[in-house]
Short mmCIF file of N, CA and C and ligand atoms in Angstrom, two decimals:
data_model
loop_
_atom_site.label_atom_id
_atom_site.label_comp_id
_atom_site.label_asym_id
_atom_site.label_seq_id
_atom_site.Cartn_x
_atom_site.Cartn_y
_atom_site.Cartn_z
N MET A 808 7.87 53.39 -12.69
CA MET A 808 8.90 52.81 -12.33
C MET A 808 9.69 52.14 -14.03
N CYS A 809 11.00 52.75 -13.98
CA CYS A 809 11.27 52.17 -15.40
C CYS A 809 12.00 50.90 -15.26
N GLU A 810 12.08 50.27 -16.40
CA GLU A 810 12.41 48.79 -16.37
C GLU A 810 14.00 48.52 -16.07
N THR A 811 14.04 48.24 -14.89
CA THR A 811 15.80 48.10 -14.56
C THR A 811 15.77 46.66 -14.08
N SER A 812 15.25 46.12 -14.26
CA SER A 812 15.24 44.41 -14.07
C SER A 812 16.91 44.07 -14.59
N GLN A 813 17.60 43.36 -13.62
CA GLN A 813 18.59 42.58 -14.18
C GLN A 813 18.65 41.85 -15.62
N PRO A 814 19.32 41.70 -16.35
CA PRO A 814 19.25 40.54 -17.47
C PRO A 814 19.18 39.68 -16.61
N LYS A 815 18.44 38.71 -17.71
CA LYS A 815 18.44 37.43 -16.89
C LYS A 815 19.32 36.45 -17.98
N GLU A 816 19.63 35.51 -17.65
CA GLU A 816 19.98 34.17 -19.06
C GLU A 816 18.71 34.16 -19.72
N PRO A 817 18.33 34.23 -20.75
CA PRO A 817 16.99 33.82 -21.00
C PRO A 817 17.23 32.17 -21.23
N ALA A 818 16.40 31.58 -21.16
CA ALA A 818 15.95 29.95 -21.22
C ALA A 818 16.60 29.63 -22.29
N GLY A 819 17.24 28.69 -22.57
CA GLY A 819 17.82 27.85 -23.76
C GLY A 819 18.89 28.79 -24.67
N LEU A 820 19.10 29.80 -23.74
CA LEU A 820 20.42 30.65 -24.67
C LEU A 820 21.49 30.19 -23.39
N ALA A 821 21.52 29.59 -22.71
CA ALA A 821 22.67 29.59 -21.95
C ALA A 821 24.20 29.65 -22.52
N PRO A 822 25.09 30.02 -21.51
CA PRO A 822 26.44 29.80 -22.50
C PRO A 822 26.64 28.59 -22.55
N ALA A 823 27.57 28.75 -23.66
CA ALA A 823 27.84 27.36 -24.09
C ALA A 823 28.95 26.69 -22.95
N ALA A 824 28.64 25.65 -22.94
CA ALA A 824 29.79 24.97 -21.86
C ALA A 824 31.19 25.24 -22.22
N GLY A 825 31.60 25.44 -21.06
CA GLY A 825 33.22 25.57 -21.05
C GLY A 825 34.01 24.34 -21.10
N PRO A 826 35.27 24.48 -21.38
CA PRO A 826 36.27 23.52 -21.10
C PRO A 826 35.98 22.43 -20.36
N ASP A 827 35.59 22.97 -19.08
CA ASP A 827 35.44 22.54 -17.96
C ASP A 827 34.01 21.55 -17.87
N GLN A 828 33.20 21.46 -18.85
CA GLN A 828 32.11 20.56 -18.69
C GLN A 828 32.39 19.35 -19.29
N SER A 829 33.50 19.19 -19.58
CA SER A 829 33.71 17.80 -20.85
C SER A 829 34.05 16.69 -19.91
N VAL A 830 33.57 16.69 -18.84
CA VAL A 830 34.02 15.30 -17.88
C VAL A 830 33.27 14.60 -18.58
N SER A 831 33.90 13.27 -18.16
CA SER A 831 33.67 11.69 -18.85
C SER A 831 32.48 11.17 -18.06
N LEU A 832 31.80 10.57 -18.89
CA LEU A 832 30.65 9.73 -18.27
C LEU A 832 30.88 8.56 -17.34
N PRO A 833 30.32 8.16 -16.70
CA PRO A 833 30.75 7.00 -16.05
C PRO A 833 30.93 5.86 -16.63
N PRO A 834 31.45 5.03 -16.02
CA PRO A 834 31.42 4.19 -17.30
C PRO A 834 30.13 2.92 -17.59
N GLY A 835 29.69 2.42 -18.41
CA GLY A 835 28.24 1.77 -18.87
C GLY A 835 27.56 3.03 -19.04
N LEU A 836 27.34 4.18 -18.63
CA LEU A 836 25.97 5.11 -18.86
C LEU A 836 25.69 5.26 -20.21
N PHE A 837 27.00 5.34 -20.96
CA PHE A 837 26.70 5.90 -22.13
C PHE A 837 25.98 5.08 -22.89
N GLU A 838 26.45 3.63 -22.87
CA GLU A 838 25.73 2.28 -23.16
C GLU A 838 24.34 1.94 -22.73
N ALA A 839 24.38 2.33 -21.55
CA ALA A 839 22.83 2.41 -20.78
C ALA A 839 22.01 3.36 -21.64
N LEU A 840 22.35 4.46 -21.95
CA LEU A 840 21.42 5.42 -22.44
C LEU A 840 21.10 4.95 -24.07
N ARG A 841 22.08 4.41 -24.56
CA ARG A 841 22.05 4.07 -25.96
C ARG A 841 20.88 2.82 -26.06
N ARG A 842 20.80 1.85 -24.96
CA ARG A 842 20.19 0.68 -25.18
C ARG A 842 18.58 1.68 -25.06
N PRO A 843 18.01 0.75 -26.35
CA PRO A 843 16.71 1.46 -26.67
C PRO A 843 15.66 0.93 -25.16
N SER A 844 15.95 -0.40 -24.80
CA SER A 844 14.91 -0.90 -23.66
C SER A 844 15.49 -0.54 -22.28
N ALA A 845 16.42 0.53 -22.26
CA ALA A 845 16.74 0.65 -21.26
C ALA A 845 15.93 1.15 -19.99
N ARG A 846 14.83 1.88 -20.20
CA ARG A 846 13.96 2.30 -19.63
C ARG A 846 12.93 1.54 -18.99
N ASN A 847 12.85 0.39 -20.20
CA ASN A 847 11.71 -0.67 -20.10
C ASN A 847 12.11 -1.59 -19.30
N SER A 848 12.38 -1.66 -18.03
CA SER A 848 12.72 -2.96 -17.44
C SER A 848 12.31 -4.16 -17.83
N ILE A 849 12.52 -5.23 -18.12
CA ILE A 849 12.04 -6.68 -18.38
C ILE A 849 11.51 -7.43 -17.37
N SER A 850 10.50 -7.58 -16.93
CA SER A 850 9.71 -7.80 -15.43
C SER A 850 9.28 -9.39 -15.98
N ARG A 851 9.55 -10.50 -15.29
CA ARG A 851 8.99 -11.69 -15.49
C ARG A 851 8.18 -11.94 -14.36
N SER A 852 6.86 -13.16 -14.58
CA SER A 852 6.32 -13.58 -13.57
C SER A 852 7.14 -14.77 -13.00
N LEU A 853 6.84 -15.32 -11.76
CA LEU A 853 7.08 -16.25 -11.47
C LEU A 853 7.18 -17.70 -12.20
N GLN A 854 6.34 -17.59 -12.69
CA GLN A 854 5.85 -19.07 -13.67
C GLN A 854 6.29 -18.88 -14.99
N ASP A 855 6.96 -17.79 -15.30
CA ASP A 855 7.69 -17.63 -16.63
C ASP A 855 9.00 -18.31 -16.18
N PHE A 856 9.64 -18.77 -15.24
CA PHE A 856 10.81 -19.27 -15.28
C PHE A 856 10.82 -20.89 -15.33
N ASP A 857 11.68 -21.62 -15.78
CA ASP A 857 11.43 -23.07 -16.20
C ASP A 857 11.43 -23.65 -14.81
N ASN A 858 12.31 -23.19 -13.85
CA ASN A 858 12.45 -24.01 -12.50
C ASN A 858 11.95 -23.10 -11.39
N GLY A 859 10.96 -22.90 -11.64
CA GLY A 859 9.81 -21.51 -10.44
C GLY A 859 10.72 -20.81 -9.64
N VAL A 860 10.69 -21.10 -8.41
CA VAL A 860 11.29 -20.18 -7.65
C VAL A 860 12.63 -20.59 -7.30
N MET A 861 13.09 -21.63 -7.85
CA MET A 861 14.77 -21.83 -7.76
C MET A 861 15.40 -20.77 -8.76
N ASP A 862 14.85 -20.40 -9.61
CA ASP A 862 15.37 -19.62 -10.69
C ASP A 862 15.59 -17.92 -10.00
N VAL A 863 14.88 -17.82 -9.28
CA VAL A 863 14.79 -16.42 -8.58
C VAL A 863 15.71 -16.35 -7.38
N CYS A 864 16.29 -17.56 -7.00
CA CYS A 864 17.24 -17.40 -5.40
C CYS A 864 18.51 -17.45 -5.94
N SER A 865 19.28 -16.74 -4.97
CA SER A 865 20.97 -17.01 -5.12
C SER A 865 21.23 -17.16 -3.68
N ALA A 866 21.98 -17.86 -3.55
CA ALA A 866 22.68 -18.27 -2.17
C ALA A 866 23.55 -16.95 -1.20
N ASP A 867 22.68 -16.72 -0.12
CA ASP A 867 23.04 -15.68 0.68
C ASP A 867 24.56 -16.05 1.28
N ALA A 868 25.81 -14.80 0.62
CA ALA A 868 26.50 -15.08 1.33
C ALA A 868 27.30 -15.09 2.29
N THR A 869 26.40 -14.31 3.30
CA THR A 869 26.63 -14.16 4.94
C THR A 869 26.00 -15.11 5.76
N LYS A 870 25.08 -15.90 4.97
CA LYS A 870 24.29 -16.91 5.69
C LYS A 870 24.07 -18.22 5.16
N GLN A 871 24.82 -19.19 5.61
CA GLN A 871 24.86 -20.37 5.11
C GLN A 871 23.60 -21.12 4.95
N GLY A 872 23.17 -21.54 3.73
CA GLY A 872 21.91 -22.17 3.42
C GLY A 872 20.87 -21.38 3.39
N ALA A 873 20.91 -20.02 3.44
CA ALA A 873 19.76 -19.35 2.94
C ALA A 873 19.91 -18.92 1.81
N LEU A 874 18.58 -18.30 1.08
CA LEU A 874 18.40 -18.34 -0.07
C LEU A 874 17.85 -16.75 0.12
N ILE A 875 18.26 -16.08 -1.03
CA ILE A 875 17.65 -14.37 -1.25
C ILE A 875 17.45 -14.41 -2.52
N ASN A 876 16.89 -13.37 -2.90
CA ASN A 876 16.12 -12.95 -3.91
C ASN A 876 16.97 -12.39 -4.90
N LYS A 877 17.27 -13.01 -6.01
CA LYS A 877 18.22 -12.70 -7.10
C LYS A 877 18.37 -11.23 -7.88
N TYR A 878 16.53 -11.14 -8.27
CA TYR A 878 16.47 -9.51 -8.74
C TYR A 878 15.65 -9.05 -8.15
N ASP A 879 15.58 -7.86 -8.73
CA ASP A 879 14.95 -6.51 -7.93
C ASP A 879 13.33 -7.11 -8.43
N LEU A 880 12.51 -6.65 -7.11
CA LEU A 880 11.30 -7.14 -7.10
C LEU A 880 10.46 -6.15 -7.71
N THR A 881 9.40 -6.33 -8.26
CA THR A 881 8.30 -5.30 -8.97
C THR A 881 7.16 -5.49 -8.93
N CYS A 882 6.22 -4.76 -9.11
CA CYS A 882 5.04 -4.49 -8.62
C CYS A 882 4.40 -5.25 -9.91
N PRO A 883 3.55 -6.22 -9.68
CA PRO A 883 2.75 -7.53 -10.90
C PRO A 883 1.90 -6.68 -11.90
N ARG A 884 1.33 -5.64 -11.42
CA ARG A 884 0.57 -4.86 -12.28
C ARG A 884 0.90 -4.62 -13.64
N THR A 885 0.50 -5.13 -14.72
CA THR A 885 0.70 -4.42 -16.09
C THR A 885 1.18 -3.06 -16.34
N GLY A 886 2.13 -2.55 -16.82
CA GLY A 886 2.23 -1.09 -16.76
C GLY A 886 2.85 -0.15 -15.58
N CYS A 887 2.63 -1.00 -14.30
CA CYS A 887 3.00 -0.46 -12.98
C CYS A 887 4.64 -0.52 -13.19
N GLY A 888 5.07 -1.88 -12.78
CA GLY A 888 6.72 -2.09 -12.40
C GLY A 888 7.54 -1.29 -11.20
N CYS A 889 6.77 -0.68 -10.48
CA CYS A 889 7.25 0.14 -9.71
C CYS A 889 8.40 -0.87 -8.57
N VAL A 890 9.17 -0.38 -8.37
CA VAL A 890 10.23 -1.54 -7.56
C VAL A 890 9.86 -1.44 -5.96
N ILE A 891 9.48 -2.78 -5.61
CA ILE A 891 9.03 -2.93 -4.32
C ILE A 891 10.51 -3.39 -3.25
N LEU A 892 11.59 -4.30 -3.93
CA LEU A 892 12.50 -4.74 -3.13
C LEU A 892 13.53 -5.02 -3.87
N LYS A 893 14.65 -4.55 -3.60
CA LYS A 893 16.27 -4.51 -4.25
C LYS A 893 16.64 -6.04 -4.35
N ARG A 894 17.03 -6.53 -4.89
CA ARG A 894 17.78 -7.94 -5.11
C ARG A 894 18.60 -8.13 -3.52
N ASP A 895 18.86 -9.28 -3.07
CA ASP A 895 19.44 -9.40 -1.78
C ASP A 895 18.97 -9.42 -0.74
N VAL A 896 17.88 -9.01 -0.85
CA VAL A 896 17.00 -8.24 0.61
C VAL A 896 16.15 -9.16 1.13
N GLY A 897 15.39 -10.03 0.78
CA GLY A 897 14.17 -10.62 1.17
C GLY A 897 15.11 -12.20 1.11
N MET A 898 14.66 -12.82 2.00
CA MET A 898 14.94 -14.28 2.15
C MET A 898 13.84 -15.21 1.89
N TRP A 899 14.34 -16.39 1.39
CA TRP A 899 12.99 -17.54 0.58
C TRP A 899 13.02 -18.25 1.78
N VAL A 900 11.22 -18.12 2.18
CA VAL A 900 11.09 -19.09 2.87
C VAL A 900 9.57 -20.06 2.27
N GLU A 901 9.84 -21.16 2.72
CA GLU A 901 8.50 -21.75 2.26
C GLU A 901 7.62 -22.26 3.74
N GLY A 902 6.35 -21.58 3.69
CA GLY A 902 5.66 -21.37 4.77
C GLY A 902 3.96 -21.23 4.43
N ALA A 903 3.31 -21.50 5.21
CA ALA A 903 1.73 -21.59 5.46
C ALA A 903 1.49 -20.73 4.53
N SER A 904 0.23 -21.24 3.58
CA SER A 904 -0.11 -20.00 2.87
C SER A 904 -1.07 -19.11 3.82
N VAL A 905 -1.33 -17.81 3.33
CA VAL A 905 -2.34 -16.88 4.33
C VAL A 905 -3.35 -16.84 2.81
N GLY A 906 -4.48 -16.66 3.68
CA GLY A 906 -5.54 -16.46 2.97
C GLY A 906 -5.80 -15.09 2.68
N MET A 907 -5.25 -14.22 1.93
CA MET A 907 -5.22 -12.74 2.28
C MET A 907 -6.25 -12.38 1.17
N ASP A 908 -7.18 -13.02 0.18
CA ASP A 908 -7.88 -12.49 -0.52
C ASP A 908 -9.46 -12.72 -0.10
N ASP A 909 -9.82 -11.33 -0.20
CA ASP A 909 -11.55 -11.63 0.11
C ASP A 909 -11.93 -12.29 -0.77
N PRO A 910 -13.19 -13.60 -0.44
CA PRO A 910 -13.35 -14.34 -1.37
C PRO A 910 -14.90 -13.85 -1.82
N ASN A 911 -15.20 -12.80 -1.61
CA ASN A 911 -16.43 -12.09 -1.91
C ASN A 911 -16.16 -11.35 -3.35
N ARG A 912 -14.69 -11.16 -3.26
CA ARG A 912 -14.33 -10.32 -4.71
C ARG A 912 -13.62 -10.95 -5.43
N PRO A 913 -13.76 -10.83 -6.88
CA PRO A 913 -12.84 -11.43 -7.97
C PRO A 913 -11.42 -10.92 -7.78
N LEU A 914 -10.68 -11.70 -7.80
CA LEU A 914 -9.13 -11.31 -7.95
C LEU A 914 -8.79 -10.88 -8.96
N HIS A 915 -8.09 -9.66 -8.61
CA HIS A 915 -7.51 -8.92 -9.94
C HIS A 915 -6.76 -9.87 -10.84
N PRO A 916 -6.63 -9.67 -12.09
CA PRO A 916 -5.98 -10.60 -13.05
C PRO A 916 -4.71 -10.55 -12.98
N ASP A 917 -4.03 -9.73 -12.65
CA ASP A 917 -2.28 -9.47 -12.41
C ASP A 917 -1.92 -10.08 -10.94
N LEU A 918 -3.00 -10.73 -9.74
CA LEU A 918 -2.46 -11.26 -8.94
C LEU A 918 -2.88 -12.74 -8.84
N ALA A 919 -1.75 -13.72 -8.60
CA ALA A 919 -1.66 -14.95 -8.92
C ALA A 919 -2.50 -15.34 -7.63
N PRO A 920 -3.30 -16.36 -7.63
CA PRO A 920 -3.96 -17.31 -6.66
C PRO A 920 -3.14 -17.70 -5.86
N LEU A 921 -3.07 -17.78 -4.43
CA LEU A 921 -2.43 -18.36 -3.59
C LEU A 921 -3.07 -19.73 -3.36
N PRO A 922 -2.10 -20.56 -2.62
CA PRO A 922 -2.67 -22.09 -2.55
C PRO A 922 -3.87 -21.78 -1.18
N VAL A 923 -4.51 -22.46 -1.20
CA VAL A 923 -5.50 -22.70 0.19
C VAL A 923 -4.63 -23.49 1.42
N PRO A 924 -4.63 -22.24 2.10
CA PRO A 924 -4.23 -22.96 3.77
C PRO A 924 -5.06 -24.21 4.31
N PRO A 925 -4.27 -25.23 5.02
CA PRO A 925 -3.07 -25.41 5.31
C PRO A 925 -1.87 -25.49 4.23
N ALA A 926 -2.12 -25.63 2.83
CA ALA A 926 -0.90 -25.72 1.97
C ALA A 926 0.03 -24.52 2.47
N THR A 927 1.40 -24.78 1.97
CA THR A 927 2.28 -24.01 2.05
C THR A 927 2.48 -23.38 0.40
N THR A 928 3.26 -22.38 0.74
CA THR A 928 3.41 -21.19 -0.59
C THR A 928 4.99 -21.07 -0.12
N HIS A 929 5.55 -20.25 -1.14
CA HIS A 929 6.55 -19.45 -1.26
C HIS A 929 6.78 -18.01 -0.64
N TRP A 930 7.51 -17.52 0.09
CA TRP A 930 7.55 -16.18 0.93
C TRP A 930 8.97 -15.64 0.14
N TRP A 931 9.08 -13.88 0.38
CA TRP A 931 10.43 -13.77 0.58
C TRP A 931 10.01 -12.89 2.23
N LEU A 932 11.11 -13.21 2.81
CA LEU A 932 10.85 -12.55 4.39
C LEU A 932 11.73 -11.67 4.34
N ILE A 933 11.24 -10.50 4.50
CA ILE A 933 12.14 -9.21 4.90
C ILE A 933 11.89 -8.69 6.24
N THR A 934 13.31 -8.65 6.91
CA THR A 934 13.11 -8.02 8.20
C THR A 934 14.32 -7.02 8.14
N PRO A 935 14.42 -5.94 9.36
CA PRO A 935 13.61 -6.07 10.12
C PRO A 935 12.44 -5.00 10.41
N SER A 936 12.75 -4.28 9.24
CA SER A 936 11.51 -3.04 9.16
C SER A 936 11.05 -2.51 7.69
N PRO A 937 10.14 -1.83 7.29
CA PRO A 937 9.84 -1.43 5.94
C PRO A 937 10.69 -0.78 5.47
N MET A 938 11.83 -0.23 6.09
CA MET A 938 12.87 0.57 5.47
C MET A 938 13.49 -0.14 4.46
N GLU A 939 13.36 -1.40 4.51
CA GLU A 939 14.36 -2.56 3.96
C GLU A 939 13.66 -2.37 2.20
N PHE A 940 12.24 -1.88 2.09
CA PHE A 940 11.63 -1.72 0.84
C PHE A 940 12.10 -0.49 0.27
N GLU A 941 12.12 -0.58 -1.07
CA GLU A 941 12.25 0.37 -2.03
C GLU A 941 11.03 1.19 -2.20
N ASN A 942 9.91 0.78 -2.02
CA ASN A 942 8.55 0.88 -2.02
C ASN A 942 7.73 0.09 -1.49
N ILE A 943 6.62 0.44 -0.72
CA ILE A 943 5.69 -0.58 -0.19
C ILE A 943 4.80 0.38 0.65
N GLY A 944 3.61 -0.25 0.09
CA GLY A 944 2.25 0.52 1.33
C GLY A 944 1.67 -0.89 2.14
N PHE A 945 0.79 0.12 2.80
CA PHE A 945 0.23 -0.98 3.77
C PHE A 945 -1.40 -0.62 3.66
N THR A 946 -1.91 -1.49 4.02
CA THR A 946 -3.83 -1.46 4.28
C THR A 946 -3.59 -1.09 5.71
N ARG A 947 -5.01 -0.79 6.00
CA ARG A 947 -5.27 -0.75 7.34
C ARG A 947 -5.52 -1.90 8.20
N ALA A 948 -5.25 -1.98 9.42
CA ALA A 948 -4.96 -3.34 9.95
C ALA A 948 -6.81 -3.91 9.94
N VAL A 949 -6.21 -5.25 9.73
CA VAL A 949 -7.38 -6.14 9.77
C VAL A 949 -7.31 -7.00 10.62
N GLN A 950 -8.53 -7.60 11.37
CA GLN A 950 -8.56 -8.75 12.21
C GLN A 950 -8.73 -10.13 11.54
N PHE A 951 -7.55 -10.76 11.56
CA PHE A 951 -7.71 -12.06 10.86
C PHE A 951 -7.51 -13.37 11.62
N SER A 952 -8.51 -13.98 11.62
CA SER A 952 -8.77 -15.30 12.50
C SER A 952 -8.05 -16.25 11.64
N GLY A 953 -7.53 -16.45 10.64
CA GLY A 953 -6.63 -17.51 10.00
C GLY A 953 -7.41 -18.81 9.93
N GLU A 954 -6.56 -19.69 9.56
CA GLU A 954 -7.37 -20.93 9.06
C GLU A 954 -7.06 -21.96 10.33
N THR A 955 -6.26 -21.72 11.54
CA THR A 955 -6.38 -22.74 12.36
C THR A 955 -6.64 -22.18 13.60
N PRO A 956 -7.34 -22.87 14.51
CA PRO A 956 -8.23 -22.50 15.65
C PRO A 956 -6.98 -21.57 16.75
N GLY A 957 -7.63 -20.53 17.27
CA GLY A 957 -6.54 -19.54 17.79
C GLY A 957 -6.90 -18.28 17.73
N PRO A 958 -5.61 -17.52 18.77
CA PRO A 958 -6.17 -16.18 18.78
C PRO A 958 -6.32 -15.29 17.41
N THR A 959 -7.12 -14.21 17.36
CA THR A 959 -7.27 -13.28 16.26
C THR A 959 -5.86 -12.54 15.83
N ARG A 960 -5.54 -12.73 14.83
CA ARG A 960 -4.34 -11.87 14.90
C ARG A 960 -4.72 -10.53 14.01
N THR A 961 -3.72 -9.32 14.27
CA THR A 961 -3.88 -8.01 13.49
C THR A 961 -3.21 -8.11 12.60
N LEU A 962 -3.17 -8.47 11.30
CA LEU A 962 -2.67 -7.97 9.93
C LEU A 962 -2.78 -7.12 9.36
N LYS A 963 -1.65 -6.49 8.48
CA LYS A 963 -1.61 -5.71 7.29
C LYS A 963 -1.43 -6.21 6.42
N TRP A 964 -1.99 -6.09 5.08
CA TRP A 964 -1.43 -6.38 3.80
C TRP A 964 -0.62 -5.29 3.05
N LEU A 965 0.41 -5.84 2.39
CA LEU A 965 1.40 -5.00 1.98
C LEU A 965 0.85 -4.98 0.13
N ILE A 966 1.08 -3.78 -0.19
CA ILE A 966 0.19 -3.35 -1.38
C ILE A 966 1.37 -2.54 -2.22
N CYS A 967 1.38 -2.67 -3.38
CA CYS A 967 2.10 -1.49 -4.11
C CYS A 967 2.10 -0.17 -3.84
N ALA A 968 2.95 0.38 -3.34
CA ALA A 968 3.00 1.88 -3.08
C ALA A 968 2.69 3.07 -4.13
N GLU A 969 2.74 2.26 -5.43
CA GLU A 969 2.32 3.16 -6.34
C GLU A 969 0.89 3.39 -6.82
N CYS A 970 0.31 1.84 -7.18
CA CYS A 970 -0.88 1.77 -7.47
C CYS A 970 -2.10 1.01 -6.38
N ASP A 971 -1.44 0.82 -5.35
CA ASP A 971 -2.28 -0.11 -4.71
C ASP A 971 -2.42 -1.51 -4.82
N LEU A 972 -2.15 -2.03 -5.82
CA LEU A 972 -2.67 -3.50 -6.08
C LEU A 972 -1.82 -4.18 -4.86
N GLY A 973 -2.88 -5.27 -4.67
CA GLY A 973 -2.37 -5.81 -3.57
C GLY A 973 -3.62 -6.83 -3.05
N PRO A 974 -3.76 -7.77 -1.81
CA PRO A 974 -2.52 -7.81 -1.23
C PRO A 974 -1.14 -8.68 -1.94
N LEU A 975 -0.11 -8.09 -1.99
CA LEU A 975 0.94 -8.63 -2.09
C LEU A 975 1.72 -9.62 -1.06
N GLY A 976 1.10 -9.37 0.39
CA GLY A 976 1.80 -9.76 1.00
C GLY A 976 1.55 -9.22 2.33
N TRP A 977 2.05 -9.87 3.77
CA TRP A 977 1.20 -9.50 4.85
C TRP A 977 2.44 -9.42 5.95
N THR A 978 1.95 -8.53 6.63
CA THR A 978 3.07 -8.57 8.12
C THR A 978 1.89 -8.46 9.60
N GLU A 979 2.06 -8.81 10.65
CA GLU A 979 1.46 -8.61 11.71
C GLU A 979 1.62 -7.08 12.46
N GLU A 980 0.72 -6.82 12.85
CA GLU A 980 1.05 -5.44 13.54
C GLU A 980 1.89 -5.65 14.73
N GLY A 981 3.04 -4.84 14.60
CA GLY A 981 4.16 -4.62 15.57
C GLY A 981 5.24 -5.59 15.34
N SER A 982 5.05 -6.24 14.33
CA SER A 982 6.07 -7.45 13.93
C SER A 982 7.30 -6.78 13.43
N LYS A 983 8.27 -7.51 13.39
CA LYS A 983 9.53 -6.98 12.43
C LYS A 983 9.76 -7.84 11.39
N GLU A 984 8.63 -8.71 10.74
CA GLU A 984 8.77 -9.73 9.99
C GLU A 984 7.55 -9.58 8.85
N PHE A 985 7.90 -9.21 7.33
CA PHE A 985 7.35 -8.76 6.66
C PHE A 985 7.30 -9.54 5.12
N TRP A 986 6.32 -10.21 5.00
CA TRP A 986 6.28 -11.25 4.04
C TRP A 986 5.55 -11.18 2.44
N LEU A 987 6.09 -11.35 1.49
CA LEU A 987 6.05 -10.89 0.29
C LEU A 987 5.42 -12.33 -0.62
N ALA A 988 4.73 -12.59 -1.09
CA ALA A 988 4.58 -14.05 -1.70
C ALA A 988 5.39 -13.72 -2.99
N CYS A 989 6.01 -14.76 -2.97
CA CYS A 989 6.87 -15.25 -4.38
C CYS A 989 6.02 -15.00 -5.78
N SER A 990 4.99 -15.63 -5.70
CA SER A 990 4.09 -15.48 -6.83
C SER A 990 3.30 -14.10 -7.10
N ARG A 991 3.54 -13.25 -6.08
CA ARG A 991 2.33 -12.24 -6.48
C ARG A 991 3.56 -10.98 -6.56
N VAL A 992 4.92 -10.83 -7.00
CA VAL A 992 5.75 -9.61 -7.55
C VAL A 992 6.48 -10.51 -9.14
N LYS A 993 6.56 -9.48 -9.72
CA LYS A 993 7.38 -9.61 -10.89
C LYS A 993 9.06 -9.43 -10.52
N TYR A 994 10.05 -10.17 -11.41
CA TYR A 994 11.43 -10.44 -11.08
C TYR A 994 12.05 -9.40 -12.41
N SER A 995 12.52 -8.08 -12.38
CA SER A 995 13.31 -7.21 -12.79
C SER A 995 14.79 -8.14 -13.48
N ILE A 996 14.67 -8.72 -14.56
CA ILE A 996 15.79 -9.73 -15.35
C ILE A 996 16.68 -8.73 -15.93
N GLN A 997 16.27 -7.57 -16.08
CA GLN A 997 17.22 -6.24 -16.72
C GLN A 997 18.65 -6.36 -16.49
N GLY A 998 19.30 -6.63 -17.59
CA GLY A 998 21.04 -6.51 -17.19
C GLY A 998 21.32 -7.84 -16.67
N ASN A 999 20.47 -8.82 -16.53
CA ASN A 999 21.24 -10.04 -16.18
C ASN A 999 21.13 -11.09 -17.19
ZN1 ZN K 2080 2.06 -1.06 -8.79
#
């Protein structure tokens, strides 16, 4: 067979862009591309804010008295930075702490220790489905007896979808409520 393949455009030698290609960039994009740190979002831990959780809350425009997350929430692992939840999705709640950590294993250095129940802590409450998250992972269900006498609950821990770091929070199997510990996520303050 003789070589009769159709000539293909060689890679790298594409025809020069015609006049039609000179579309204008969306406003702000050029500046964003030029900004050297544009790809490295700045994420801060909760303890880095002077006023703690109050600095990462904003008023919910649709629900009087409710406070929601002011910044995108990211994985706390240094070097991961996976976006877990977009801003304005989680509702701030102070509620009972949950003993999520295995007492027989050392806590990962990027995870803040939570208060020992029945002390309270700060949570982001996300409802009604995991679709509200940008990225989230779940562990297998665990039988959790909790700190107060009562029925055993079946919980799943929330973990980073990218690197599996966790527990970052919890949900009860079949529940429409997902709880992220405010101290176990980072806050992406880029552009603010
Ligand atoms: Zn991660």
